[in-house]
Short mmCIF file of C-alpha atoms in Angstrom, two decimals:
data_model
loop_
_atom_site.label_atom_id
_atom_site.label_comp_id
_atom_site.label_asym_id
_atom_site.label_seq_id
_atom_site.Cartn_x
_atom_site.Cartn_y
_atom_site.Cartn_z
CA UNK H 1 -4.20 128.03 -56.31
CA UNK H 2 -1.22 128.45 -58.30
CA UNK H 3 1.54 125.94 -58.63
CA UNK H 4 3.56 126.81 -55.01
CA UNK H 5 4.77 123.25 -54.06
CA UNK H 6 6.93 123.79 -51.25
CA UNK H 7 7.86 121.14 -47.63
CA UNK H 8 5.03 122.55 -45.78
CA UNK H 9 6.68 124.17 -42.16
CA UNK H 10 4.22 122.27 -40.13
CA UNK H 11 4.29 118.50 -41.43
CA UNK H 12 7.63 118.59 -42.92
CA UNK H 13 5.45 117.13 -46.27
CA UNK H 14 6.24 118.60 -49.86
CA UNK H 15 2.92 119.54 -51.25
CA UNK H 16 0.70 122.53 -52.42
CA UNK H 17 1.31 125.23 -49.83
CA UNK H 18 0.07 128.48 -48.89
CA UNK H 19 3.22 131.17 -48.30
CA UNK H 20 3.08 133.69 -45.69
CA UNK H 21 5.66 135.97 -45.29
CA UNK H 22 5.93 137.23 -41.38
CA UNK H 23 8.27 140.24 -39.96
CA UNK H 24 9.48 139.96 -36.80
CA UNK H 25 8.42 142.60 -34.16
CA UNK H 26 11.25 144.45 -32.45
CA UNK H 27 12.10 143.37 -29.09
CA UNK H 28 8.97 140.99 -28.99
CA UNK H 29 9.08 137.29 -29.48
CA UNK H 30 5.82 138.48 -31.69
CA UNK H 31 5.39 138.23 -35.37
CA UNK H 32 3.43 140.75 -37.86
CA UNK H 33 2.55 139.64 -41.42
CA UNK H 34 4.00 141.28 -44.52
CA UNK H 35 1.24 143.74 -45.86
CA UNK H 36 1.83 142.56 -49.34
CA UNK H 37 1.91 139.57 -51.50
CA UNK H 38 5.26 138.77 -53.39
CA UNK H 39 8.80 137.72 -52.78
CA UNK H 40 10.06 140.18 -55.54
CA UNK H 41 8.55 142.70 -53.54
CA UNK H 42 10.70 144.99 -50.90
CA UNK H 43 12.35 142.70 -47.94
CA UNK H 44 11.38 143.60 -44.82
CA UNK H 45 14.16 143.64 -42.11
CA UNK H 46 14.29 140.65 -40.84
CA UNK H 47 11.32 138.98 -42.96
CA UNK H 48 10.88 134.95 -43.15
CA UNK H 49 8.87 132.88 -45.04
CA UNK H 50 6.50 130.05 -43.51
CA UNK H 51 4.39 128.01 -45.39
CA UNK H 52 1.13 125.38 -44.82
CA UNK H 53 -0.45 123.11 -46.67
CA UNK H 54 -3.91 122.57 -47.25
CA UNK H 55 -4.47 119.45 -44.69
CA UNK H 56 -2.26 121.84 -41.53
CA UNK H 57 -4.56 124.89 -42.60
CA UNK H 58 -7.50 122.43 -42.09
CA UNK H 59 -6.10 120.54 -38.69
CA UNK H 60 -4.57 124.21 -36.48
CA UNK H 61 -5.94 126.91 -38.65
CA UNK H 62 -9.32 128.68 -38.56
CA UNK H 63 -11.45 130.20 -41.25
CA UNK H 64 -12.45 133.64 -40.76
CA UNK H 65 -15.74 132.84 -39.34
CA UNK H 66 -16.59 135.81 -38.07
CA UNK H 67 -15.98 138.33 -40.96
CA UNK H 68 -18.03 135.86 -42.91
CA UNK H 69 -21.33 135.85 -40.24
CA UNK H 70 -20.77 139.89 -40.19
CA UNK H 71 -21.03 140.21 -43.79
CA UNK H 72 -23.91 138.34 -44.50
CA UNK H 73 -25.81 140.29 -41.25
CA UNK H 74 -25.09 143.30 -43.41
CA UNK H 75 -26.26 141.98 -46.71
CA UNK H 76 -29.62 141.03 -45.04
CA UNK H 77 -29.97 144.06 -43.37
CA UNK H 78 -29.78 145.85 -46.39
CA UNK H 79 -32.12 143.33 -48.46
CA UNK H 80 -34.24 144.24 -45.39
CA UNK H 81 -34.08 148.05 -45.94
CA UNK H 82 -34.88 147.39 -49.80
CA UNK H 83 -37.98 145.16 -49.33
CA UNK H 84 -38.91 148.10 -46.64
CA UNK H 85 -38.69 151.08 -48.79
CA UNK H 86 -40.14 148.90 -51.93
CA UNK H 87 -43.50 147.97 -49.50
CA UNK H 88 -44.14 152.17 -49.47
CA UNK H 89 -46.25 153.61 -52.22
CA UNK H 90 -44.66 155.99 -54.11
CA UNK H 91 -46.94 158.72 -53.09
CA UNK H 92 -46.11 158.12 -49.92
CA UNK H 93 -42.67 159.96 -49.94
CA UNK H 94 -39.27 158.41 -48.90
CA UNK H 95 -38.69 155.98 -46.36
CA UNK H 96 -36.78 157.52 -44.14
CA UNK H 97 -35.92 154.10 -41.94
CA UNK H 98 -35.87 151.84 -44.69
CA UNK H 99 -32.81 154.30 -46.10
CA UNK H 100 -30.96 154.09 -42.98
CA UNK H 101 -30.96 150.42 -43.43
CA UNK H 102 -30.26 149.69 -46.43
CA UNK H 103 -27.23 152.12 -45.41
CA UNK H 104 -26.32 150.74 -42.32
CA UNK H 105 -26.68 147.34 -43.69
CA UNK H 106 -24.40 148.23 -46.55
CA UNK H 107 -21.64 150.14 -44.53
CA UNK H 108 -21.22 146.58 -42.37
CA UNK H 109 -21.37 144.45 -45.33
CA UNK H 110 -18.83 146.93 -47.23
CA UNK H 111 -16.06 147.00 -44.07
CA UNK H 112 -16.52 143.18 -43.64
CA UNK H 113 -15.90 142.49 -47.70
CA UNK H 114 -13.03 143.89 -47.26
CA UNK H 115 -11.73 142.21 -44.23
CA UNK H 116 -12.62 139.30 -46.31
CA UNK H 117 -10.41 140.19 -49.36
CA UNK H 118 -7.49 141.51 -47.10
CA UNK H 119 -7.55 137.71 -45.73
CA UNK H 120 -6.37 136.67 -49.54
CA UNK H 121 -3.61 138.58 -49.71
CA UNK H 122 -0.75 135.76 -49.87
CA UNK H 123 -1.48 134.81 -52.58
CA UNK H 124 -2.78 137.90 -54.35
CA UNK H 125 -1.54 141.19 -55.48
CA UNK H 126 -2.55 144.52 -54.32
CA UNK H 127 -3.20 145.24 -58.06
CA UNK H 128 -5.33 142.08 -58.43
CA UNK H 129 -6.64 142.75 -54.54
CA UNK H 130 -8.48 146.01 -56.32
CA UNK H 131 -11.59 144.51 -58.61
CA UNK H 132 -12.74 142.75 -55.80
CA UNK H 133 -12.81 145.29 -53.07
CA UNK H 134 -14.20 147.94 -56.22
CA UNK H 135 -17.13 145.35 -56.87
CA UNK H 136 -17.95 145.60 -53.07
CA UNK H 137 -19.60 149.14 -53.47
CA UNK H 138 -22.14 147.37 -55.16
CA UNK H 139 -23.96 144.73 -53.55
CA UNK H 140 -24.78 142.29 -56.05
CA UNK H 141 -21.46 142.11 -57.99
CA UNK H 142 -19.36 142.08 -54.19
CA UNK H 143 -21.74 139.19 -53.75
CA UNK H 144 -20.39 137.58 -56.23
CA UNK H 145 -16.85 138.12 -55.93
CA UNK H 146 -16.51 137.33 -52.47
CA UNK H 147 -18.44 134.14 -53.71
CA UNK H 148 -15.42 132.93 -56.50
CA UNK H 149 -12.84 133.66 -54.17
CA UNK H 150 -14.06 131.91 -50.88
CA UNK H 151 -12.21 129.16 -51.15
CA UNK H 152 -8.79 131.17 -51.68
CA UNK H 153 -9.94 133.58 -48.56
CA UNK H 154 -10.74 130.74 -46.11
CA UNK H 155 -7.18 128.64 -47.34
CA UNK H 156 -5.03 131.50 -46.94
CA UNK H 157 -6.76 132.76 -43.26
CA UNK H 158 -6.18 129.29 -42.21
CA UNK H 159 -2.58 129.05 -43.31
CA UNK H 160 -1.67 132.22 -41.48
CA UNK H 161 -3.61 131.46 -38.25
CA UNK H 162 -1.80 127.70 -38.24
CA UNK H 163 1.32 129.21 -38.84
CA UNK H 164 1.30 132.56 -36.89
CA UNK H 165 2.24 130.45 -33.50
CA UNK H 166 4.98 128.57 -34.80
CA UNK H 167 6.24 131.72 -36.38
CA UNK H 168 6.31 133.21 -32.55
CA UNK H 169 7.97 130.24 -31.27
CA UNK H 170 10.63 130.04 -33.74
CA UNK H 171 11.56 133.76 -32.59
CA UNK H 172 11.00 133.02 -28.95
CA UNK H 173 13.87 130.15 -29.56
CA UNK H 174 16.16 132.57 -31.49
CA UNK H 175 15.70 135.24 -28.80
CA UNK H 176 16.48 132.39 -25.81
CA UNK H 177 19.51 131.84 -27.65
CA UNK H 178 20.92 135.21 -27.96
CA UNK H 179 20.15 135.77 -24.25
CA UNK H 180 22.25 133.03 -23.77
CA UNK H 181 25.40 134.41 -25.37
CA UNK H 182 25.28 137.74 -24.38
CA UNK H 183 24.63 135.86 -20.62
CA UNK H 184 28.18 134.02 -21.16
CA UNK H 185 30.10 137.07 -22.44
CA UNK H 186 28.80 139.25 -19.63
CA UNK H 187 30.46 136.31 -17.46
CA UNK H 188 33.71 136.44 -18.89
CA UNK H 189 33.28 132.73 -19.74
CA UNK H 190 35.30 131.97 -23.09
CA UNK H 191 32.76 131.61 -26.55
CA UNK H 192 34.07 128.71 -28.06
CA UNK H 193 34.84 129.61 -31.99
CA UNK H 194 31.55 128.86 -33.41
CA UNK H 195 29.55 131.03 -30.43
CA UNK H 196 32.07 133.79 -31.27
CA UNK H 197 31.37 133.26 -35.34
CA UNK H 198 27.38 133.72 -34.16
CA UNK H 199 28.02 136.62 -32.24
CA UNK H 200 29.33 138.48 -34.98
CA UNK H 201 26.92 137.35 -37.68
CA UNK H 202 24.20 138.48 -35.17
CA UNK H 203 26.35 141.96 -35.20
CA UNK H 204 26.68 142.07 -38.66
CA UNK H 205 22.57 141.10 -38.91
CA UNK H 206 21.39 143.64 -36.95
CA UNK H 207 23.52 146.42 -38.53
CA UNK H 208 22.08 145.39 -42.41
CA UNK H 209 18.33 144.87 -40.54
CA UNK H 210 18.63 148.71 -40.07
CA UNK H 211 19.89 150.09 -42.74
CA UNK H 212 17.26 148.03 -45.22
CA UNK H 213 14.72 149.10 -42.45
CA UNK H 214 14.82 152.92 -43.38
CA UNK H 215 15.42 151.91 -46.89
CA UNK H 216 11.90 149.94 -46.97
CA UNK H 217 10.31 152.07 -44.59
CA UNK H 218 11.13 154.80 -47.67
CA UNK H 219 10.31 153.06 -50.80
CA UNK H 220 6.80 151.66 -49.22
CA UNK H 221 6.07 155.35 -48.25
CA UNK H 222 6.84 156.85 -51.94
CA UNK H 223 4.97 153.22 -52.84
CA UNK H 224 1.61 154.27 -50.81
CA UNK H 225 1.74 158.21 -51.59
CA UNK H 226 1.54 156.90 -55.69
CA UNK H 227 -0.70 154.88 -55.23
CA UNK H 228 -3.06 156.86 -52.64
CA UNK H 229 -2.71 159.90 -56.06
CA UNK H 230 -3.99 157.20 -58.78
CA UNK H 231 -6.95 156.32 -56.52
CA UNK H 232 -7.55 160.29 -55.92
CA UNK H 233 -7.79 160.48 -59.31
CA UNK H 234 -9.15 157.83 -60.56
CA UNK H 235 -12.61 158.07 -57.83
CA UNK H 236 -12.72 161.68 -59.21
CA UNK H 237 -13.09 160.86 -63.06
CA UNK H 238 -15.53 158.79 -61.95
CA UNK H 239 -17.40 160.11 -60.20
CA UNK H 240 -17.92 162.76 -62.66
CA UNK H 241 -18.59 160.59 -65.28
CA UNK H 242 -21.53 159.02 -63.47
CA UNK H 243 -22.30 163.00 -62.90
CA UNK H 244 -22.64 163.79 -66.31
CA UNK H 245 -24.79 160.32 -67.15
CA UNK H 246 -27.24 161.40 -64.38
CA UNK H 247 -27.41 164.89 -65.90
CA UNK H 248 -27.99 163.95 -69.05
CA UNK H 249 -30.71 161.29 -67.59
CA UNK H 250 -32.62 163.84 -66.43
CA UNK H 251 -32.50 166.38 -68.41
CA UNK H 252 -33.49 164.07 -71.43
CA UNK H 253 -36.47 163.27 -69.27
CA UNK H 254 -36.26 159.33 -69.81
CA UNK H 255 -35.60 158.22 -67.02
CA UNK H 256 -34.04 158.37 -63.54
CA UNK H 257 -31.27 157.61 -61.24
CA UNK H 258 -31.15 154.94 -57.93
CA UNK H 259 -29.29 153.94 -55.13
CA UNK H 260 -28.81 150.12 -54.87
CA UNK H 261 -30.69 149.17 -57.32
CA UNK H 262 -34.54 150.00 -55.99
CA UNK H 263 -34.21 153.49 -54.43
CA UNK H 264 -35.53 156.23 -56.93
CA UNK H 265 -33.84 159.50 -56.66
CA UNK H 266 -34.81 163.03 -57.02
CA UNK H 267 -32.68 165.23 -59.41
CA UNK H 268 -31.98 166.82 -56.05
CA UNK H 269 -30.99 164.01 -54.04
CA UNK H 270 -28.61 162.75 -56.84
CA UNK H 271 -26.91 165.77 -57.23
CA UNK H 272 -26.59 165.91 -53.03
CA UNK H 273 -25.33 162.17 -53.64
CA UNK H 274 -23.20 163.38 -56.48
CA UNK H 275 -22.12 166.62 -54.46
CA UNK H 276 -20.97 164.34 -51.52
CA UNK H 277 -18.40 161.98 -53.31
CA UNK H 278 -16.96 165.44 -54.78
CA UNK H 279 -16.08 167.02 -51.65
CA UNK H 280 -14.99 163.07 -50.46
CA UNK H 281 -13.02 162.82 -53.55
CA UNK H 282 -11.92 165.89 -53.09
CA UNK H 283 -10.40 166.08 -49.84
CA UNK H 284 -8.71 162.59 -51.01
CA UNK H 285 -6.86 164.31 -53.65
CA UNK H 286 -5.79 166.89 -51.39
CA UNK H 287 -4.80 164.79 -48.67
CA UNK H 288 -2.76 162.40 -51.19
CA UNK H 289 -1.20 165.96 -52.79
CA UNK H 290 0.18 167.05 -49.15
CA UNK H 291 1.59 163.71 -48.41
CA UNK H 292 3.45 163.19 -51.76
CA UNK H 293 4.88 166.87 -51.12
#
């Protein structure tokens, strides 16, 4: 973890902490979490930073147990599907069931890599946030990355799940309090000076909360239309690149294409495969287009 020594907001200790930037919910003593990593980043109305060490994470937080056991059922499943369409002879055709696993198997494990990855995001940026969840479309290599960044995952779930319910009762205390004034004005019972200096800090609060609300709300808009364009893009380039490879693999006659790593394809079925992530990428890039207009 990088260097982020901070006086932890659970044991009051300066040490190695984990930061987690939370947005209050209107109206609710609730708590969201800031989508993104940074504090040069755009402030959220109202945003406040908590942070946990290691030892708190450990003692009130929880690891994301569950994304973890859902992952590996898919990676078996598809290991399952392989081993099922590699026991069929050749001659035999295509496994029709062993496809669907393998499929199936991959579709769980792909959702639950990324829940995984999410989980990092205090202390990671989106653009560093992208390798990982890219490696996930392929088995082996999301595998592996989930594997180096475990550690980071399960410290920063646990820092957010410890910190989440002091987070809630911080606001429920600040929202008590306000009650409480506006309970005393209402009653025509004199604010002493520093309940009438609150008051009007409060006021004055509020009013900048909403203006940088539709200024944020704006900028991360324009923020998520560029990026959803590069990724249009981007998925488009390649995959006509891999296109033209598999072309030029068959034509040459030296070889052939496959799907994870054991399933042999058919010029046909490639170009169905290849014909697929077109119209997906496709409709991406359109979609993106409309929004940005």
């Amino acid at each position: 973890m990088k260097n982020n020594t901070r006086v932890c907001s659970l044991c009051g200790n300066e040490k190695e902490c984990t930061t987690v930037c939370f947005i209050p919910v209107a109206g609710k003593d609730a708590v969201s979490v800031k989508p993104y990593a940074g504090v040069r980043d755009t402030a959220f109305p109202g945003e406040f930073y908590m942070h946990a060490c290691a030892d708190c994470g450990q003692e009130k937080g929880q690891s994301p147990r569950g994304a973890w056991i859902t992952f590996a059922v898919g990676y078996l499943l598809m290991l399952g599907g392989i081993a099922l369409c590699a026991s069929v002879a050749p001659s035999s055709g295509i496994n029709g069931l062993g496809i669907f696993i393998v499929m199936v198997g991959w579709f769980v494990s792909l959702i639950a890599g990324c829940v995984l990855v999410l989980k990092a995001r205090f202390e990671m940026s989106p653009g560093r946030m992208f390798l990982p969840v890219f490696a996930l479309f392929f088995p082996f290599f999301g595998l592996l990355a989930l594997a180096v960044m475990a550690k980071k995952i399960n410290r920063c779930s646990r820092a957010f799940s410890a910190l989440k319910p002091a987070a809630e009762a911080g606001r429920r205390a600040e929202r008590e309090k306000d009650e409480a004034l506006a309970q005393r004005m209402e009653s025509g019972v004199p604010l002493t000076e520093e309940e009438q200096q609150a008051v009007e800090e409060r006021k004055r609060e509020k009013e900048a909360a909403e203006r940088q609300a539709e200024y944020a709300q704006a900028e991360q808009a324009e923020k998520l239309r560029r990026g959803n364009m590069t990724r249009a893009v981007l998925s488009i380039l390649f995959t006509v690149v891999i296109g033209v490879y598999g072309a030029s693999v068959y034509s040459s006659g030296r070889g052939y294409m496959t799907l994870f790593h054991s399933i042999e394809l058919s010029p046909g079925a490639f170009a169905a495969v290849i014909g697929v992530l077109l119209i997906w990428d496709v409709i991406t890039l359109a979609s993106a287009i409309k929004n940005r207009k």
